Amino acid sequence: QQQVKQSPQSLIVQKGGISIINCAYENTAFDYFPWYQQFPGKGPALLIAIRPDVSEKKEGRFTISFNKSAKQFSLHIMDSQPGDSATYFCAASGFVGSNYKLTFGKGTLLTVNP
Amino acid sequence: DTAVSQTPKYLVTQMGNDKSIKCEQNLGHDTMYWYKQDSKKFLKIMFSYNNKELIINETVPNRFSPKSPDKAHLNLHINSLELGDSAVYFCASSQEEENTEAFFGQGTRLTVV
């Protein structure tokens, strides 16, 4: 059972455009929703995170929108740049069974063309 | 200073061999993890340790055995390697189990031939 569903699998955007990646979750016990960015040959690194008591969080060009009732959240990258080209993972953490876990979506490969 | 370091970065070995991957974090974190990333980039947790105590042990073959000699180290030993074990293995750490940022190492690309 996939706890966090992410789409699209890949995304191509022109420089200056808006990149949008969507995620949906099922477990209402999730209480922390981070996004990780991974460049080739590197480990994932935290980009931005949100807790369910707010509907939006913005950090520079990156914004998370969160819809608790729909159990969905999304990442918006404004003015996308070639340097943003990477794989993006949404994640959710909370109790799954008896353990507190960080569960990742399957990732979105973002390519920003110059 | 590297926050989470793992060695080696690349590991090529034959089927049936036993190998270890080492991980160290200098962040003073209480919780450490091993994740496996397959060829499709899917990240899946394998193990979680909190203060040297095993917290999470996903459905991983018992050929995989984590060892935490102290809070700053979490090593992964793999016995009788199989072709399907080929993947990138990431070590990570976080201050607590809950609601905090996980810091990842650079990964170990394991290739079993």
Short mmCIF file of C-alpha atoms in Angstrom, two decimals:
data_model
loop_
_atom_site.label_atom_id
_atom_site.label_comp_id
_atom_site.label_asym_id
_atom_site.label_seq_id
_atom_site.Cartn_x
_atom_site.Cartn_y
_atom_site.Cartn_z
CA GLN A 1 0.00 0.00 0.00
CA GLN A 2 1.51 3.27 -1.13
CA GLN A 3 1.16 5.75 1.70
CA VAL A 4 2.22 8.83 -0.27
CA LYS A 5 1.34 9.19 -3.95
CA GLN A 6 3.32 11.67 -6.02
CA SER A 7 2.77 13.01 -9.52
CA PRO A 8 3.93 13.60 -12.15
CA GLN A 9 6.77 11.13 -12.45
CA SER A 10 8.68 13.58 -14.63
CA LEU A 11 8.25 17.22 -15.54
CA ILE A 12 9.87 19.47 -18.12
CA VAL A 13 9.57 23.23 -17.67
CA GLN A 14 11.05 26.20 -19.48
CA LYS A 15 13.28 28.60 -17.59
CA GLY A 16 11.12 31.15 -15.82
CA GLY A 17 8.08 28.89 -15.72
CA ILE A 18 6.23 27.45 -12.77
CA SER A 19 6.87 23.85 -11.72
CA ILE A 20 4.10 22.11 -9.82
CA ILE A 21 4.40 18.71 -8.15
CA ASN A 22 1.48 17.12 -6.36
CA CYS A 23 1.23 14.61 -3.54
CA ALA A 24 -1.61 12.86 -1.78
CA TYR A 25 -1.58 10.87 1.41
CA GLU A 26 -3.91 8.45 3.13
CA ASN A 27 -2.77 8.22 6.72
CA THR A 28 -4.45 10.93 8.82
CA ALA A 29 -1.81 10.38 11.50
CA PHE A 30 0.80 12.09 9.30
CA ASP A 31 1.76 15.39 10.93
CA TYR A 32 4.84 16.66 9.11
CA PHE A 33 5.20 17.08 5.36
CA PRO A 34 8.69 17.80 4.01
CA TRP A 35 9.93 18.09 0.46
CA TYR A 36 13.40 16.82 -0.39
CA GLN A 37 15.56 17.72 -3.36
CA GLN A 38 18.09 15.27 -4.75
CA PHE A 39 20.79 16.02 -7.30
CA PRO A 40 22.51 13.17 -9.19
CA GLY A 41 25.09 11.42 -7.07
CA LYS A 42 23.97 13.16 -3.88
CA GLY A 43 21.72 12.33 -0.99
CA PRO A 44 18.30 13.97 -0.62
CA ALA A 45 18.33 17.31 1.18
CA LEU A 46 15.43 19.07 2.88
CA LEU A 47 14.01 21.85 0.72
CA ILE A 48 10.96 23.03 2.62
CA ALA A 49 8.49 21.50 5.07
CA ILE A 50 5.01 22.21 6.41
CA ARG A 51 2.89 21.13 9.35
CA PRO A 52 -0.85 20.54 8.94
CA ASP A 53 -1.90 23.55 10.97
CA VAL A 54 -1.08 25.92 8.09
CA SER A 55 -2.29 25.91 4.50
CA GLU A 56 0.72 27.46 2.83
CA LYS A 57 4.41 28.01 3.44
CA LYS A 58 6.70 30.03 1.23
CA GLU A 59 10.48 30.16 1.19
CA GLY A 60 11.91 32.19 -1.63
CA ARG A 61 10.75 30.70 -4.94
CA PHE A 62 9.42 27.55 -3.26
CA THR A 63 5.89 27.28 -1.87
CA ILE A 64 4.04 24.38 -0.30
CA SER A 65 0.26 24.41 -0.50
CA PHE A 66 -1.49 22.09 1.92
CA ASN A 67 -5.11 20.93 1.86
CA LYS A 68 -5.82 18.93 5.00
CA SER A 69 -9.39 17.99 4.13
CA ALA A 70 -8.37 16.65 0.73
CA LYS A 71 -5.20 15.09 2.16
CA GLN A 72 -3.16 16.69 -0.57
CA PHE A 73 -0.13 18.95 -0.72
CA SER A 74 1.89 20.40 -3.53
CA LEU A 75 5.19 22.09 -4.26
CA HIS A 76 5.29 25.14 -6.49
CA ILE A 77 8.59 26.39 -7.86
CA MET A 78 8.24 29.90 -9.23
CA ASP A 79 10.61 31.29 -11.87
CA SER A 80 12.13 27.83 -12.35
CA GLN A 81 15.84 27.81 -13.15
CA PRO A 82 18.08 25.21 -14.81
CA GLY A 83 19.80 24.79 -11.44
CA ASP A 84 16.49 23.52 -10.05
CA SER A 85 16.77 20.45 -12.28
CA ALA A 86 16.75 17.56 -9.81
CA THR A 87 14.54 14.83 -8.41
CA TYR A 88 11.99 16.07 -5.89
CA PHE A 89 10.45 13.85 -3.24
CA CYS A 90 7.46 14.67 -1.14
CA ALA A 91 7.30 12.89 2.18
CA ALA A 92 5.07 12.54 5.18
CA SER A 93 5.89 11.51 8.70
CA GLY A 94 3.72 10.18 11.46
CA PHE A 95 2.77 6.96 13.12
CA VAL A 96 2.41 4.04 10.74
CA GLY A 97 1.33 1.17 12.91
CA SER A 98 3.33 1.44 16.11
CA ASN A 99 6.32 3.26 14.68
CA TYR A 100 6.92 6.87 13.73
CA LYS A 101 8.11 6.86 10.12
CA LEU A 102 9.11 9.18 7.31
CA THR A 103 7.48 7.87 4.13
CA PHE A 104 8.55 9.13 0.72
CA GLY A 105 6.66 9.54 -2.51
CA LYS A 106 8.19 7.97 -5.61
CA GLY A 107 9.84 11.18 -6.77
CA THR A 108 9.51 13.62 -9.67
CA LEU A 109 12.37 14.23 -12.06
CA LEU A 110 12.27 17.93 -12.89
CA THR A 111 14.12 19.24 -15.92
CA VAL A 112 14.25 23.00 -16.44
CA ASN A 113 15.32 23.91 -19.96
CA PRO A 114 17.34 27.09 -20.50
CA ASP B 1 32.67 19.28 7.78
CA THR B 2 30.52 16.48 6.46
CA ALA B 3 27.43 16.04 8.63
CA VAL B 4 26.60 12.46 7.65
CA SER B 5 29.38 10.52 6.02
CA GLN B 6 29.24 7.01 4.69
CA THR B 7 31.89 4.79 3.20
CA PRO B 8 32.52 3.52 0.68
CA LYS B 9 30.83 5.64 -1.99
CA TYR B 10 31.01 2.81 -4.51
CA LEU B 11 31.06 -0.92 -3.85
CA VAL B 12 31.26 -3.57 -6.55
CA THR B 13 31.24 -7.16 -5.38
CA GLN B 14 30.34 -10.65 -6.45
CA MET B 15 27.24 -12.59 -5.50
CA GLY B 16 27.60 -14.48 -2.29
CA ASN B 17 30.11 -12.10 -0.72
CA ASP B 18 29.64 -10.31 2.61
CA LYS B 19 30.13 -6.56 2.74
CA SER B 20 29.73 -3.66 5.15
CA ILE B 21 28.86 0.00 4.73
CA LYS B 22 29.86 2.42 7.47
CA CYS B 23 28.04 5.57 8.53
CA GLU B 24 28.97 8.31 10.95
CA GLN B 25 27.16 11.53 11.87
CA ASN B 26 28.73 14.48 13.67
CA LEU B 27 25.46 16.34 14.30
CA GLY B 28 24.83 14.96 17.76
CA HIS B 29 21.57 13.43 16.56
CA ASP B 30 19.78 10.71 18.48
CA THR B 31 18.24 8.87 15.54
CA MET B 32 19.90 7.23 12.56
CA TYR B 33 18.46 5.42 9.55
CA TRP B 34 19.29 3.28 6.59
CA TYR B 35 17.33 3.84 3.37
CA LYS B 36 17.48 1.91 0.11
CA GLN B 37 17.00 3.69 -3.21
CA ASP B 38 16.26 1.40 -6.12
CA SER B 39 16.89 1.95 -9.81
CA LYS B 40 13.59 3.83 -10.10
CA LYS B 41 14.72 6.25 -7.39
CA PHE B 42 12.20 4.96 -4.86
CA LEU B 43 13.42 5.62 -1.29
CA LYS B 44 12.41 3.05 1.28
CA ILE B 45 13.35 2.92 4.92
CA MET B 46 15.13 -0.22 6.07
CA PHE B 47 16.11 0.44 9.67
CA SER B 48 15.86 3.14 12.28
CA TYR B 49 17.90 3.40 15.47
CA ASN B 50 17.35 5.74 18.39
CA ASN B 51 20.17 6.04 20.89
CA LYS B 52 21.65 2.74 19.69
CA GLU B 53 18.29 0.96 20.06
CA LEU B 54 16.59 -0.58 17.03
CA ILE B 55 13.24 1.15 16.49
CA ILE B 56 12.20 0.22 12.97
CA ASN B 57 13.05 -2.94 11.11
CA GLU B 58 11.14 -3.05 7.87
CA THR B 59 10.60 -6.27 5.96
CA VAL B 60 14.24 -6.56 5.07
CA PRO B 61 15.89 -9.95 4.55
CA ASN B 62 17.81 -10.98 7.65
CA ARG B 63 20.95 -11.03 5.51
CA PHE B 64 20.95 -7.32 6.32
CA SER B 65 22.12 -6.55 9.84
CA PRO B 66 22.58 -3.05 11.20
CA LYS B 67 25.01 -2.40 14.03
CA SER B 68 25.15 0.75 16.14
CA PRO B 69 28.28 0.78 18.32
CA ASP B 70 27.40 4.25 19.59
CA LYS B 71 24.94 7.04 18.92
CA ALA B 72 27.08 8.55 16.16
CA HIS B 73 27.58 5.39 14.12
CA LEU B 74 25.25 3.03 12.29
CA ASN B 75 26.84 0.42 10.08
CA LEU B 76 25.11 -1.94 7.69
CA HIS B 77 26.41 -5.45 7.14
CA ILE B 78 25.07 -7.54 4.29
CA ASN B 79 25.65 -11.29 4.07
CA SER B 80 25.43 -13.49 1.00
CA LEU B 81 24.89 -10.64 -1.42
CA GLU B 82 22.37 -11.16 -4.24
CA LEU B 83 21.94 -9.41 -7.59
CA GLY B 84 18.74 -7.79 -6.29
CA ASP B 85 20.66 -6.04 -3.55
CA SER B 86 22.17 -3.69 -6.12
CA ALA B 87 20.96 -0.21 -5.20
CA VAL B 88 22.07 3.01 -3.58
CA TYR B 89 22.03 2.83 0.22
CA PHE B 90 21.65 6.04 2.18
CA CYS B 91 22.40 6.63 5.80
CA ALA B 92 20.54 9.49 7.48
CA SER B 93 20.16 11.04 10.90
CA SER B 94 17.71 13.31 12.68
CA GLN B 95 17.57 15.01 16.06
CA GLU B 96 14.49 13.07 17.07
CA GLU B 97 12.29 10.42 15.53
CA GLU B 98 9.42 12.83 15.05
CA ASN B 99 8.86 15.92 12.98
CA THR B 100 12.44 16.86 12.32
CA GLU B 101 14.67 17.17 9.31
CA ALA B 102 16.53 14.08 8.22
CA PHE B 103 20.08 14.68 7.01
CA PHE B 104 21.28 12.21 4.40
CA GLY B 105 24.73 10.98 3.53
CA GLN B 106 25.94 10.96 -0.05
CA GLY B 107 24.99 7.34 -0.56
CA THR B 108 26.78 4.09 -1.30
CA ARG B 109 26.17 2.64 -4.75
CA LEU B 110 26.29 -1.12 -4.34
CA THR B 111 26.62 -3.22 -7.48
CA VAL B 112 26.45 -6.99 -7.16
CA VAL B 113 27.79 -8.89 -10.16
#
